[in-house]
Amino acid sequence: MSTSGLPSLPTSDPSDVTARLRDALLGASFTADGLLDLLGAPAYAALARSETVPALRATRGDTALETLVRLFLLQQPAPHARVADVLPVRECLESGWLTRVGEDEVAATVDVRPYGGPGGEDWFIVSDLGCAVGGAGGIGSREEGVVLGVGGASMTLAGITVRTPVGSALDLGTGSGIQALHAAQHATRVTATDPNPRALHITALTLALSGAPAADLREGSLFAPVADETYDLIVSNPPFVISPGARLTYRDGGMAGDDLCRTLVQQAGERLNEGGYAQFLANWQHMEGEEWQDRLRSWVPDGCDAWIVQREVQDVTQYAELWLRDAGDHRSDPAEYQARYDAWLDEFETRGVKMIGFGWVTLRRTGAAVPSVTVEEWPHSVEQPLGEAVRAHFERVDYLRAHDDAALLAGHFKLAGEVVQEQVGLPGAEDPEHVVLRQNRGMRRATKVDTVGAGFAGVCDGTLSAGRILDAIAQLVGEDPVLLRDRTPAQIRLLVEQGFIEPAR
């Protein structure tokens, strides 16, 4: 697809139609909060699943907000005169935001979806019609170059991204521009790339309609558009789907297997400034005769710490069905659907793929002689946003790397916020079978500890050193304090690594 049929790009003139359109949308409460108030929670949630019937039923009146919802979210034509009461309709027609339908109606040329920013900002995400989100019914278009709006993957990446102020940020494979929009709030300079020129055009519209600074937009694949430039932050929700071919630009990488994700991760290290982060969503193959953790460790570039989290695993049949439905192939001719399904399974069988993993990859450029690489599986619920938890993880990595066991015992610690203790055992038993420490925030981890570990964590308030606490515990339980000091640092190190206790500042 080309950029034809899209609204014209905004100018720097404050009277530009994009700025006037934004003012009109805000004036009618066409915002995330306004939609929730109008539609109610069930219809609002249904929209996120690409189900429009509840919203259609909730917008049968003639208010300005109902008109805008039908026009921009539900793709329903509206009477010219009615829209003229809400929007600068002549200018919107001339610039391409609207088009005439029949004699007296107008229709939207793009989907415009309100999106609430992390600081309460009223933003708008532009995408192709019928492509605001994915869903079990498919995206609503089978055109190769369509540009999707905000889906679950986009929101996941936005939530895990470290949001410290930076000088430069790169959104690689920008799509509708949601990651560039977030980055513009804490980066002095934002560069956004995409091999699809239509996506770059839509990103410019998203930024302008949201009142955000313009980004440096560059066309091309992977890191080719930025050559050897370096950044403080790199984010990417790439076309990570492992598929037989590259039929859909927004999702299919066009490389064999998981090579696109591997290439992206491996090439990111040399594009990061010291201390900079690169954060990606990715799929990876579980291969016959290979540990998936080893496969991912081999992706990590030299000079980078890494934290890789596998959030979900699917067998090859589940995976093929998911993405065939995403493309709407299940609604096609049954024979064609079966042939496509066969092609996916043939590809996996040929490559020896057993399962497909999905998760997050975070790199941090480090000057450490021995980088830290953590690869783990965590399919349990987490509390978004996780950007601060990601930053804190690498801060703890630095602390542990700089402290041997002796320094650890001399250190002072405090229990992290919202950590609770659970005792597990048979009812009426004198002592629990084991003790579990559980986080109620962030990654929401849980870990088993012995009585010493539980007692240690419980009294960590920053007052006493770790060694002094262990000496007191040894006296209470009648254990040799020297032996206790020798065997406990590994448990303290684990509690720090996983965020149950923190170094007292």
Coordinates of C-alpha atoms in Angstrom, one line a residue:
M1 CA 0.0 0.0 0.0
S2 CA 1.2 3.5 -0.7
T3 CA 0.4 6.7 1.3
S4 CA -2.6 7.5 -0.9
G5 CA -5.9 8.0 0.8
L6 CA -4.3 9.3 4.0
P7 CA -4.7 12.8 5.4
S8 CA -2.1 15.3 4.4
L9 CA 0.9 15.7 6.8
P10 CA 0.6 18.6 9.3
T11 CA 2.5 21.8 9.0
S12 CA 4.2 24.0 11.6
D13 CA 1.4 26.5 11.1
P14 CA -0.7 26.6 14.4
S15 CA -3.8 27.1 12.3
D16 CA -3.1 23.8 10.5
V17 CA -6.2 21.5 10.3
T18 CA -4.6 18.8 12.4
A19 CA -4.3 21.3 15.3
R20 CA -7.9 22.4 14.8
L21 CA -9.1 18.8 14.6
R22 CA -7.4 18.1 17.9
D23 CA -9.0 21.0 19.6
A24 CA -12.4 19.9 18.3
L25 CA -11.9 16.3 19.5
L26 CA -10.9 17.5 22.9
G27 CA -13.8 20.0 23.0
A28 CA -16.3 17.1 22.5
S29 CA -14.6 14.9 25.2
F30 CA -13.4 12.5 22.5
T31 CA -10.9 11.1 25.0
A32 CA -10.2 7.8 26.7
D33 CA -12.1 9.0 29.8
G34 CA -14.9 10.4 27.7
L35 CA -15.3 7.2 25.8
L36 CA -15.5 5.2 29.0
D37 CA -18.2 7.5 30.4
L38 CA -20.2 7.3 27.2
L39 CA -19.9 3.6 26.4
G40 CA -19.6 2.0 29.8
A41 CA -17.0 -0.5 30.7
P42 CA -18.4 -3.6 28.8
A43 CA -18.8 -1.7 25.4
Y44 CA -15.4 0.0 25.9
A45 CA -13.7 -3.3 26.6
A46 CA -15.4 -4.8 23.5
L47 CA -13.9 -2.2 21.3
A48 CA -10.5 -3.4 22.4
R49 CA -11.5 -6.8 21.1
S50 CA -12.6 -5.3 17.7
E51 CA -16.2 -5.9 18.6
T52 CA -18.3 -2.9 17.6
V53 CA -22.0 -3.9 18.3
P54 CA -22.1 -2.8 21.9
A55 CA -20.6 0.6 21.0
L56 CA -23.0 1.0 18.1
R57 CA -25.9 0.4 20.5
A58 CA -24.4 3.0 23.0
T59 CA -24.1 5.7 20.3
R60 CA -27.6 6.0 18.9
G61 CA -28.1 9.6 20.0
D62 CA -27.0 12.8 18.4
T63 CA -24.5 14.3 20.8
A64 CA -21.1 15.5 19.5
L65 CA -19.3 12.7 21.2
E66 CA -21.6 10.0 19.8
T67 CA -21.1 11.4 16.3
L68 CA -17.3 11.3 16.6
V69 CA -17.3 7.7 18.0
R70 CA -19.4 6.5 15.1
L71 CA -17.3 8.4 12.6
F72 CA -13.7 7.7 13.7
L73 CA -14.0 4.4 15.7
L74 CA -17.0 2.6 14.2
Q75 CA -16.4 3.8 10.6
Q76 CA -20.0 4.8 10.2
P77 CA -20.8 7.6 7.7
A78 CA -22.5 10.7 9.3
P79 CA -24.6 13.5 7.9
H80 CA -22.5 16.4 6.6
A81 CA -24.5 19.0 8.6
R82 CA -24.2 17.0 11.8
V83 CA -20.4 16.7 11.5
A84 CA -20.1 20.4 10.6
D85 CA -21.5 21.2 14.1
V86 CA -18.5 19.3 15.6
L87 CA -15.5 19.5 13.3
P88 CA -14.1 22.0 10.8
V89 CA -15.6 19.8 8.1
R90 CA -14.5 21.7 5.0
E91 CA -10.9 21.7 6.1
C92 CA -11.0 18.0 7.1
L93 CA -12.4 17.1 3.6
E94 CA -9.7 19.2 1.9
S95 CA -6.9 17.7 3.9
G96 CA -8.1 14.1 3.7
W97 CA -9.3 13.4 7.2
L98 CA -12.8 13.0 5.8
T99 CA -14.3 12.0 2.5
R100 CA -17.7 12.5 1.0
V101 CA -20.1 9.6 0.8
G102 CA -23.2 10.0 -1.4
E103 CA -24.8 13.4 -1.5
D104 CA -25.0 14.5 2.2
E105 CA -22.7 12.2 4.3
V106 CA -19.1 12.1 5.2
A107 CA -16.9 9.3 6.4
A108 CA -13.5 9.0 8.1
T109 CA -10.5 8.0 6.0
V110 CA -8.5 6.6 9.0
D111 CA -9.3 5.2 12.4
V112 CA -8.6 7.8 15.2
R113 CA -8.6 6.2 18.7
P114 CA -8.3 8.1 22.0
Y115 CA -5.4 6.9 24.2
G116 CA -4.6 8.0 27.7
G117 CA -0.9 8.8 28.3
P118 CA 0.9 7.8 31.5
G119 CA 0.7 11.3 32.9
G120 CA -3.0 11.7 32.0
E121 CA -2.3 13.1 28.5
D122 CA -5.0 13.0 25.9
W123 CA -3.5 11.3 22.9
F124 CA -4.9 10.0 19.6
I125 CA -3.6 6.9 17.8
V126 CA -4.2 7.0 14.0
S127 CA -4.4 3.7 12.0
D128 CA -5.9 2.3 8.9
L129 CA -9.6 1.7 8.9
G130 CA -10.6 -1.6 10.6
C131 CA -7.1 -2.0 11.9
A132 CA -7.2 -0.2 15.3
V133 CA -6.4 -3.4 17.1
G134 CA -6.2 -7.1 16.3
G135 CA -8.4 -9.7 17.8
A136 CA -9.9 -13.2 17.3
G137 CA -11.7 -12.0 14.2
G138 CA -8.7 -10.7 12.4
I139 CA -7.7 -7.2 11.6
G140 CA -10.4 -6.5 9.1
S141 CA -8.0 -6.0 6.2
R142 CA -5.8 -8.3 4.2
E143 CA -3.8 -5.6 2.4
E144 CA -0.1 -6.2 2.8
G145 CA 0.9 -2.7 4.0
V146 CA -1.9 -1.9 6.5
V147 CA -0.9 0.0 9.6
L148 CA -2.4 -1.3 12.9
G149 CA -3.2 0.8 15.9
V150 CA -2.6 -0.1 19.6
G151 CA -2.9 -3.8 20.5
G152 CA -1.8 -5.8 23.5
A153 CA 1.8 -6.1 22.3
S154 CA 2.2 -2.3 21.8
M155 CA 0.9 -1.6 25.3
T156 CA 3.1 -4.3 26.8
L157 CA 6.2 -2.7 25.3
A158 CA 5.2 0.8 26.3
G159 CA 4.7 -0.5 29.9
I160 CA 8.1 -2.3 30.2
T161 CA 10.1 0.6 28.7
V162 CA 12.5 2.4 31.1
R163 CA 11.2 6.1 31.2
T164 CA 14.2 8.0 32.5
P165 CA 15.0 11.3 30.7
V166 CA 17.4 10.6 27.7
G167 CA 18.9 12.7 25.0
S168 CA 18.0 10.4 22.1
A169 CA 15.5 7.6 21.5
L170 CA 14.9 5.3 18.5
D171 CA 11.6 3.6 17.7
L172 CA 12.5 0.9 15.2
G173 CA 9.5 -0.3 13.2
T174 CA 7.2 2.5 14.5
G175 CA 3.9 1.4 12.9
S176 CA 1.3 3.8 14.1
G177 CA 3.8 5.7 16.3
I178 CA 2.7 4.7 19.8
Q179 CA 6.2 4.0 21.0
A180 CA 7.6 7.2 19.5
L181 CA 4.7 9.1 21.2
H182 CA 5.7 7.7 24.6
A183 CA 9.4 8.4 23.9
A184 CA 8.7 12.0 23.0
Q185 CA 7.7 12.6 26.6
H186 CA 11.2 11.9 28.0
A187 CA 13.6 12.0 25.1
T188 CA 15.0 15.2 23.6
R189 CA 15.3 13.7 20.2
V190 CA 13.2 10.9 18.8
T191 CA 13.9 9.0 15.6
A192 CA 11.3 6.6 14.2
T193 CA 11.9 4.1 11.3
D194 CA 9.8 1.7 9.3
P195 CA 10.1 -0.1 6.0
N196 CA 6.5 0.9 5.2
P197 CA 6.2 4.6 4.1
R198 CA 2.5 4.4 5.0
A199 CA 3.5 3.7 8.6
L200 CA 5.8 6.8 8.7
H201 CA 3.0 9.0 7.4
I202 CA 0.6 7.7 10.0
T203 CA 3.2 8.1 12.8
A204 CA 3.5 11.8 11.8
L205 CA -0.3 12.1 12.1
T206 CA -0.4 10.3 15.5
L207 CA 2.2 12.7 16.9
A208 CA 0.7 15.8 15.5
L209 CA -2.9 14.9 16.5
S210 CA -1.6 14.1 20.0
G211 CA 0.1 17.5 20.4
A212 CA 3.6 15.8 20.6
P213 CA 6.8 17.0 19.0
A214 CA 7.5 15.7 15.5
A215 CA 10.0 12.8 15.2
D216 CA 12.8 12.3 12.7
L217 CA 11.1 9.8 10.3
R218 CA 13.2 7.5 8.2
E219 CA 12.3 4.7 5.8
G220 CA 14.1 1.4 5.9
S221 CA 14.5 -2.0 7.6
L222 CA 16.2 -2.8 10.9
F223 CA 19.1 -0.4 11.6
A224 CA 19.8 0.5 7.9
P225 CA 18.1 3.9 8.2
V226 CA 20.3 5.0 11.1
A227 CA 23.6 3.7 9.9
D228 CA 26.1 3.9 12.8
E229 CA 24.2 6.5 14.9
T230 CA 23.9 5.6 18.6
Y231 CA 21.0 6.2 21.1
D232 CA 20.3 6.2 24.8
L233 CA 17.1 4.2 24.2
I234 CA 16.0 1.8 21.5
V235 CA 12.6 0.3 21.5
S236 CA 10.9 -2.0 19.0
N237 CA 7.8 -4.0 18.6
P238 CA 9.1 -5.7 15.4
P239 CA 7.4 -7.9 12.9
F240 CA 8.3 -10.9 15.1
V241 CA 5.9 -13.5 13.8
I242 CA 7.7 -16.7 12.6
S243 CA 5.9 -17.5 9.4
P244 CA 6.4 -19.2 6.0
G245 CA 7.0 -15.9 4.1
A246 CA 6.4 -12.2 4.6
R247 CA 2.8 -11.8 3.5
L248 CA 1.9 -9.0 6.0
T249 CA 4.3 -6.2 6.6
Y250 CA 3.1 -5.3 10.0
R251 CA 3.8 -8.7 11.5
D252 CA 5.9 -11.0 9.3
G253 CA 9.7 -10.4 9.4
G254 CA 10.6 -11.9 6.1
M255 CA 13.6 -13.7 7.4
A256 CA 13.8 -17.5 8.1
G257 CA 12.6 -18.6 11.5
D258 CA 13.4 -16.2 14.3
D259 CA 16.4 -14.6 12.5
L260 CA 14.8 -11.1 12.4
C261 CA 14.5 -11.0 16.2
R262 CA 18.0 -12.4 16.6
T263 CA 19.5 -9.9 14.2
L264 CA 17.7 -7.1 15.9
V265 CA 19.0 -8.0 19.3
Q266 CA 22.6 -8.7 18.1
Q267 CA 22.9 -5.5 16.2
A268 CA 21.4 -3.3 19.0
G269 CA 24.5 -3.4 21.2
E270 CA 26.7 -1.3 19.0
R271 CA 23.9 1.3 18.5
L272 CA 23.6 2.0 22.3
N273 CA 25.4 4.7 24.2
E274 CA 27.0 3.7 27.5
G275 CA 24.3 2.9 30.0
G276 CA 21.6 3.0 27.3
Y277 CA 18.7 0.5 27.1
A278 CA 17.4 -1.5 24.1
Q279 CA 14.0 -3.1 24.7
F280 CA 12.1 -5.4 22.4
L281 CA 9.2 -7.8 22.1
A282 CA 10.3 -11.0 20.3
N283 CA 9.3 -14.6 19.4
W284 CA 11.9 -17.4 19.5
Q285 CA 12.0 -21.0 18.4
H286 CA 12.3 -23.9 20.7
M287 CA 14.4 -26.4 18.7
E288 CA 14.9 -30.1 18.9
G289 CA 18.1 -30.8 20.8
E290 CA 18.7 -27.2 22.0
E291 CA 17.8 -25.5 25.3
W292 CA 15.8 -22.3 24.5
Q293 CA 17.7 -20.4 27.2
D294 CA 21.0 -21.2 25.5
R295 CA 19.6 -20.0 22.2
L296 CA 18.7 -16.6 23.6
R297 CA 21.9 -16.2 25.5
S298 CA 23.7 -16.6 22.1
W299 CA 21.8 -13.5 20.9
V300 CA 23.1 -11.1 23.5
P301 CA 25.8 -8.8 22.0
D302 CA 29.1 -8.3 23.7
G303 CA 29.3 -5.4 26.1
C304 CA 25.6 -5.7 27.2
D305 CA 23.8 -6.8 30.3
A306 CA 20.6 -8.6 29.4
W307 CA 17.3 -9.6 31.0
I308 CA 15.2 -11.9 28.9
V309 CA 11.8 -13.0 30.1
Q310 CA 9.7 -15.7 28.4
R311 CA 6.1 -14.9 29.0
E312 CA 4.3 -17.5 26.9
V313 CA 4.9 -20.7 25.0
Q314 CA 2.7 -22.2 22.3
D315 CA 3.0 -25.5 20.3
V316 CA 3.3 -25.0 16.6
T317 CA -0.4 -25.8 15.9
Q318 CA -1.6 -23.2 18.4
Y319 CA 0.9 -20.7 17.0
A320 CA -0.2 -21.3 13.4
E321 CA -3.9 -21.0 14.3
L322 CA -3.3 -17.7 16.2
W323 CA -1.7 -15.9 13.3
L324 CA -4.0 -17.4 10.6
R325 CA -6.9 -16.0 12.5
D326 CA -5.1 -12.7 12.9
A327 CA -4.9 -12.4 9.1
G328 CA -8.6 -13.4 8.8
D329 CA -7.6 -16.6 6.9
H330 CA -10.2 -18.6 8.9
R331 CA -12.9 -16.7 7.1
S332 CA -11.5 -17.6 3.6
D333 CA -12.2 -20.7 1.5
P334 CA -11.7 -23.8 3.6
A335 CA -9.3 -25.3 1.1
E336 CA -7.2 -22.2 1.0
Y337 CA -7.1 -22.1 4.8
Q338 CA -6.0 -25.7 5.0
A339 CA -3.3 -25.1 2.5
R340 CA -2.0 -22.1 4.5
Y341 CA -2.1 -24.1 7.7
D342 CA -0.2 -26.9 6.0
A343 CA 2.5 -24.5 4.8
W344 CA 3.1 -23.2 8.4
L345 CA 3.4 -26.8 9.8
D346 CA 5.7 -27.8 6.9
E347 CA 8.0 -24.8 7.7
F348 CA 8.2 -25.8 11.4
E349 CA 8.7 -29.4 10.7
T350 CA 11.5 -28.7 8.2
R351 CA 13.3 -26.5 10.7
G352 CA 12.8 -28.8 13.7
V353 CA 10.8 -26.3 15.7
K354 CA 8.9 -27.8 18.7
M355 CA 7.4 -24.7 20.3
I356 CA 7.4 -20.9 20.0
G357 CA 8.2 -18.6 22.9
F358 CA 7.1 -15.0 23.3
G359 CA 8.6 -12.5 25.6
W360 CA 10.7 -9.4 26.4
V361 CA 14.3 -8.7 25.7
T362 CA 16.1 -5.8 27.5
L363 CA 19.7 -4.9 26.9
R364 CA 21.8 -2.4 28.7
R365 CA 25.1 -1.2 27.5
T366 CA 27.7 -1.7 30.2
G367 CA 31.4 -1.3 30.7
A368 CA 31.5 -4.3 33.1
A369 CA 34.2 -6.9 32.3
V370 CA 31.7 -9.7 32.8
P371 CA 28.2 -8.7 31.7
S372 CA 25.2 -10.2 33.5
V373 CA 22.7 -12.2 31.3
T374 CA 19.5 -13.4 33.0
V375 CA 17.1 -15.6 30.9
E376 CA 14.0 -16.8 32.8
E377 CA 10.5 -17.9 32.3
W378 CA 7.8 -15.9 34.1
P379 CA 4.2 -16.7 32.8
H380 CA 2.5 -15.3 35.8
S381 CA 0.6 -12.0 36.1
V382 CA 2.7 -8.8 36.6
E383 CA 1.7 -5.2 37.4
Q384 CA 2.3 -2.8 34.6
P385 CA 3.9 -0.4 34.0
L386 CA 7.1 -2.2 34.7
G387 CA 9.7 0.3 33.4
E388 CA 10.8 1.2 36.9
A389 CA 11.1 -2.5 37.8
V390 CA 13.3 -3.0 34.8
R391 CA 15.5 -0.1 35.7
A392 CA 15.7 -1.4 39.3
H393 CA 16.7 -4.9 38.1
F394 CA 19.8 -3.5 36.4
E395 CA 20.6 -1.3 39.3
R396 CA 20.6 -4.4 41.5
V397 CA 22.8 -6.2 39.0
D398 CA 25.4 -3.4 39.4
Y399 CA 25.2 -3.6 43.2
L400 CA 25.7 -7.3 43.3
R401 CA 28.5 -7.2 40.7
A402 CA 30.4 -4.7 42.9
H403 CA 29.9 -6.5 46.2
D404 CA 31.6 -9.8 47.1
D405 CA 30.3 -11.9 50.0
A406 CA 32.2 -9.9 52.6
A407 CA 30.9 -6.6 51.3
L408 CA 27.4 -8.1 51.2
L409 CA 27.6 -9.0 54.9
A410 CA 28.8 -5.5 55.7
G411 CA 25.9 -4.0 53.8
H412 CA 22.6 -2.6 55.1
F413 CA 19.3 -3.7 53.6
K414 CA 15.6 -2.9 53.8
L415 CA 12.6 -5.0 52.9
A416 CA 11.1 -3.9 49.6
G417 CA 7.6 -2.4 49.6
E418 CA 4.5 -4.6 49.6
V419 CA 6.4 -7.9 50.3
V420 CA 4.4 -10.3 52.4
Q421 CA 5.2 -13.6 54.0
E422 CA 3.2 -16.8 53.6
Q423 CA 3.6 -19.9 55.8
V424 CA 2.7 -23.1 54.0
G425 CA 2.0 -26.3 55.9
L426 CA -0.6 -28.7 57.3
P427 CA -3.3 -27.3 59.5
G428 CA -2.4 -27.5 63.2
A429 CA 1.3 -28.3 62.5
E430 CA 3.7 -26.7 64.9
D431 CA 6.1 -25.5 62.2
P432 CA 5.4 -24.6 58.5
E433 CA 6.7 -26.9 55.8
H434 CA 8.1 -23.9 54.1
V435 CA 7.9 -20.1 54.0
V436 CA 7.2 -18.0 50.9
L437 CA 8.0 -14.4 50.4
R438 CA 5.7 -12.8 47.8
Q439 CA 5.7 -9.4 46.0
N440 CA 2.4 -7.7 45.4
R441 CA 3.9 -5.2 42.9
G442 CA 6.1 -5.2 39.8
M443 CA 7.0 -8.8 38.7
R444 CA 4.9 -10.2 41.6
R445 CA 7.5 -12.8 42.3
A446 CA 7.4 -15.5 45.0
T447 CA 10.3 -17.4 46.4
K448 CA 10.7 -20.1 49.1
V449 CA 13.0 -19.2 52.0
D450 CA 14.1 -21.1 55.1
T451 CA 13.5 -19.8 58.5
V452 CA 16.8 -17.9 58.5
G453 CA 16.0 -16.2 55.2
A454 CA 12.5 -15.3 56.4
G455 CA 13.8 -14.0 59.7
F456 CA 16.6 -12.0 57.9
A457 CA 14.2 -10.4 55.5
G458 CA 11.7 -9.6 58.2
V459 CA 14.1 -7.5 60.3
C460 CA 15.8 -5.7 57.4
D461 CA 15.1 -2.0 58.0
G462 CA 18.5 -0.5 57.1
T463 CA 19.6 -0.2 60.7
L464 CA 21.9 -3.2 61.2
S465 CA 24.4 -4.7 58.7
A466 CA 23.5 -8.1 57.3
G467 CA 26.3 -9.7 59.3
R468 CA 25.0 -8.3 62.6
I469 CA 21.5 -9.6 61.7
L470 CA 22.8 -13.1 61.0
D471 CA 24.8 -13.1 64.3
A472 CA 21.6 -12.3 66.2
I473 CA 19.7 -15.0 64.3
A474 CA 22.5 -17.5 65.1
Q475 CA 22.1 -16.8 68.8
L476 CA 18.3 -17.2 68.6
V477 CA 18.4 -20.6 66.8
G478 CA 21.6 -21.9 68.5
E479 CA 23.7 -22.1 65.4
D480 CA 27.4 -21.3 64.9
P481 CA 27.5 -17.6 63.7
V482 CA 30.6 -18.3 61.5
L483 CA 28.9 -21.2 59.7
L484 CA 25.7 -19.1 59.3
R485 CA 27.7 -16.2 57.8
D486 CA 29.3 -18.7 55.4
R487 CA 26.2 -20.3 54.0
T488 CA 23.8 -17.3 53.9
P489 CA 25.3 -14.8 51.4
A490 CA 23.9 -16.9 48.5
Q491 CA 20.4 -16.5 49.8
I492 CA 20.9 -12.8 50.5
R493 CA 22.2 -12.4 47.0
L494 CA 19.1 -14.1 45.6
L495 CA 16.7 -11.9 47.7
V496 CA 18.5 -8.8 46.4
E497 CA 18.6 -10.0 42.8
Q498 CA 14.8 -10.7 42.7
G499 CA 14.0 -7.4 44.5
F500 CA 12.7 -8.7 47.9
I501 CA 15.3 -6.7 49.8
E502 CA 17.0 -3.5 48.7
P503 CA 20.3 -1.9 49.6
A504 CA 19.6 0.9 52.1
R505 CA 20.8 4.2 50.7

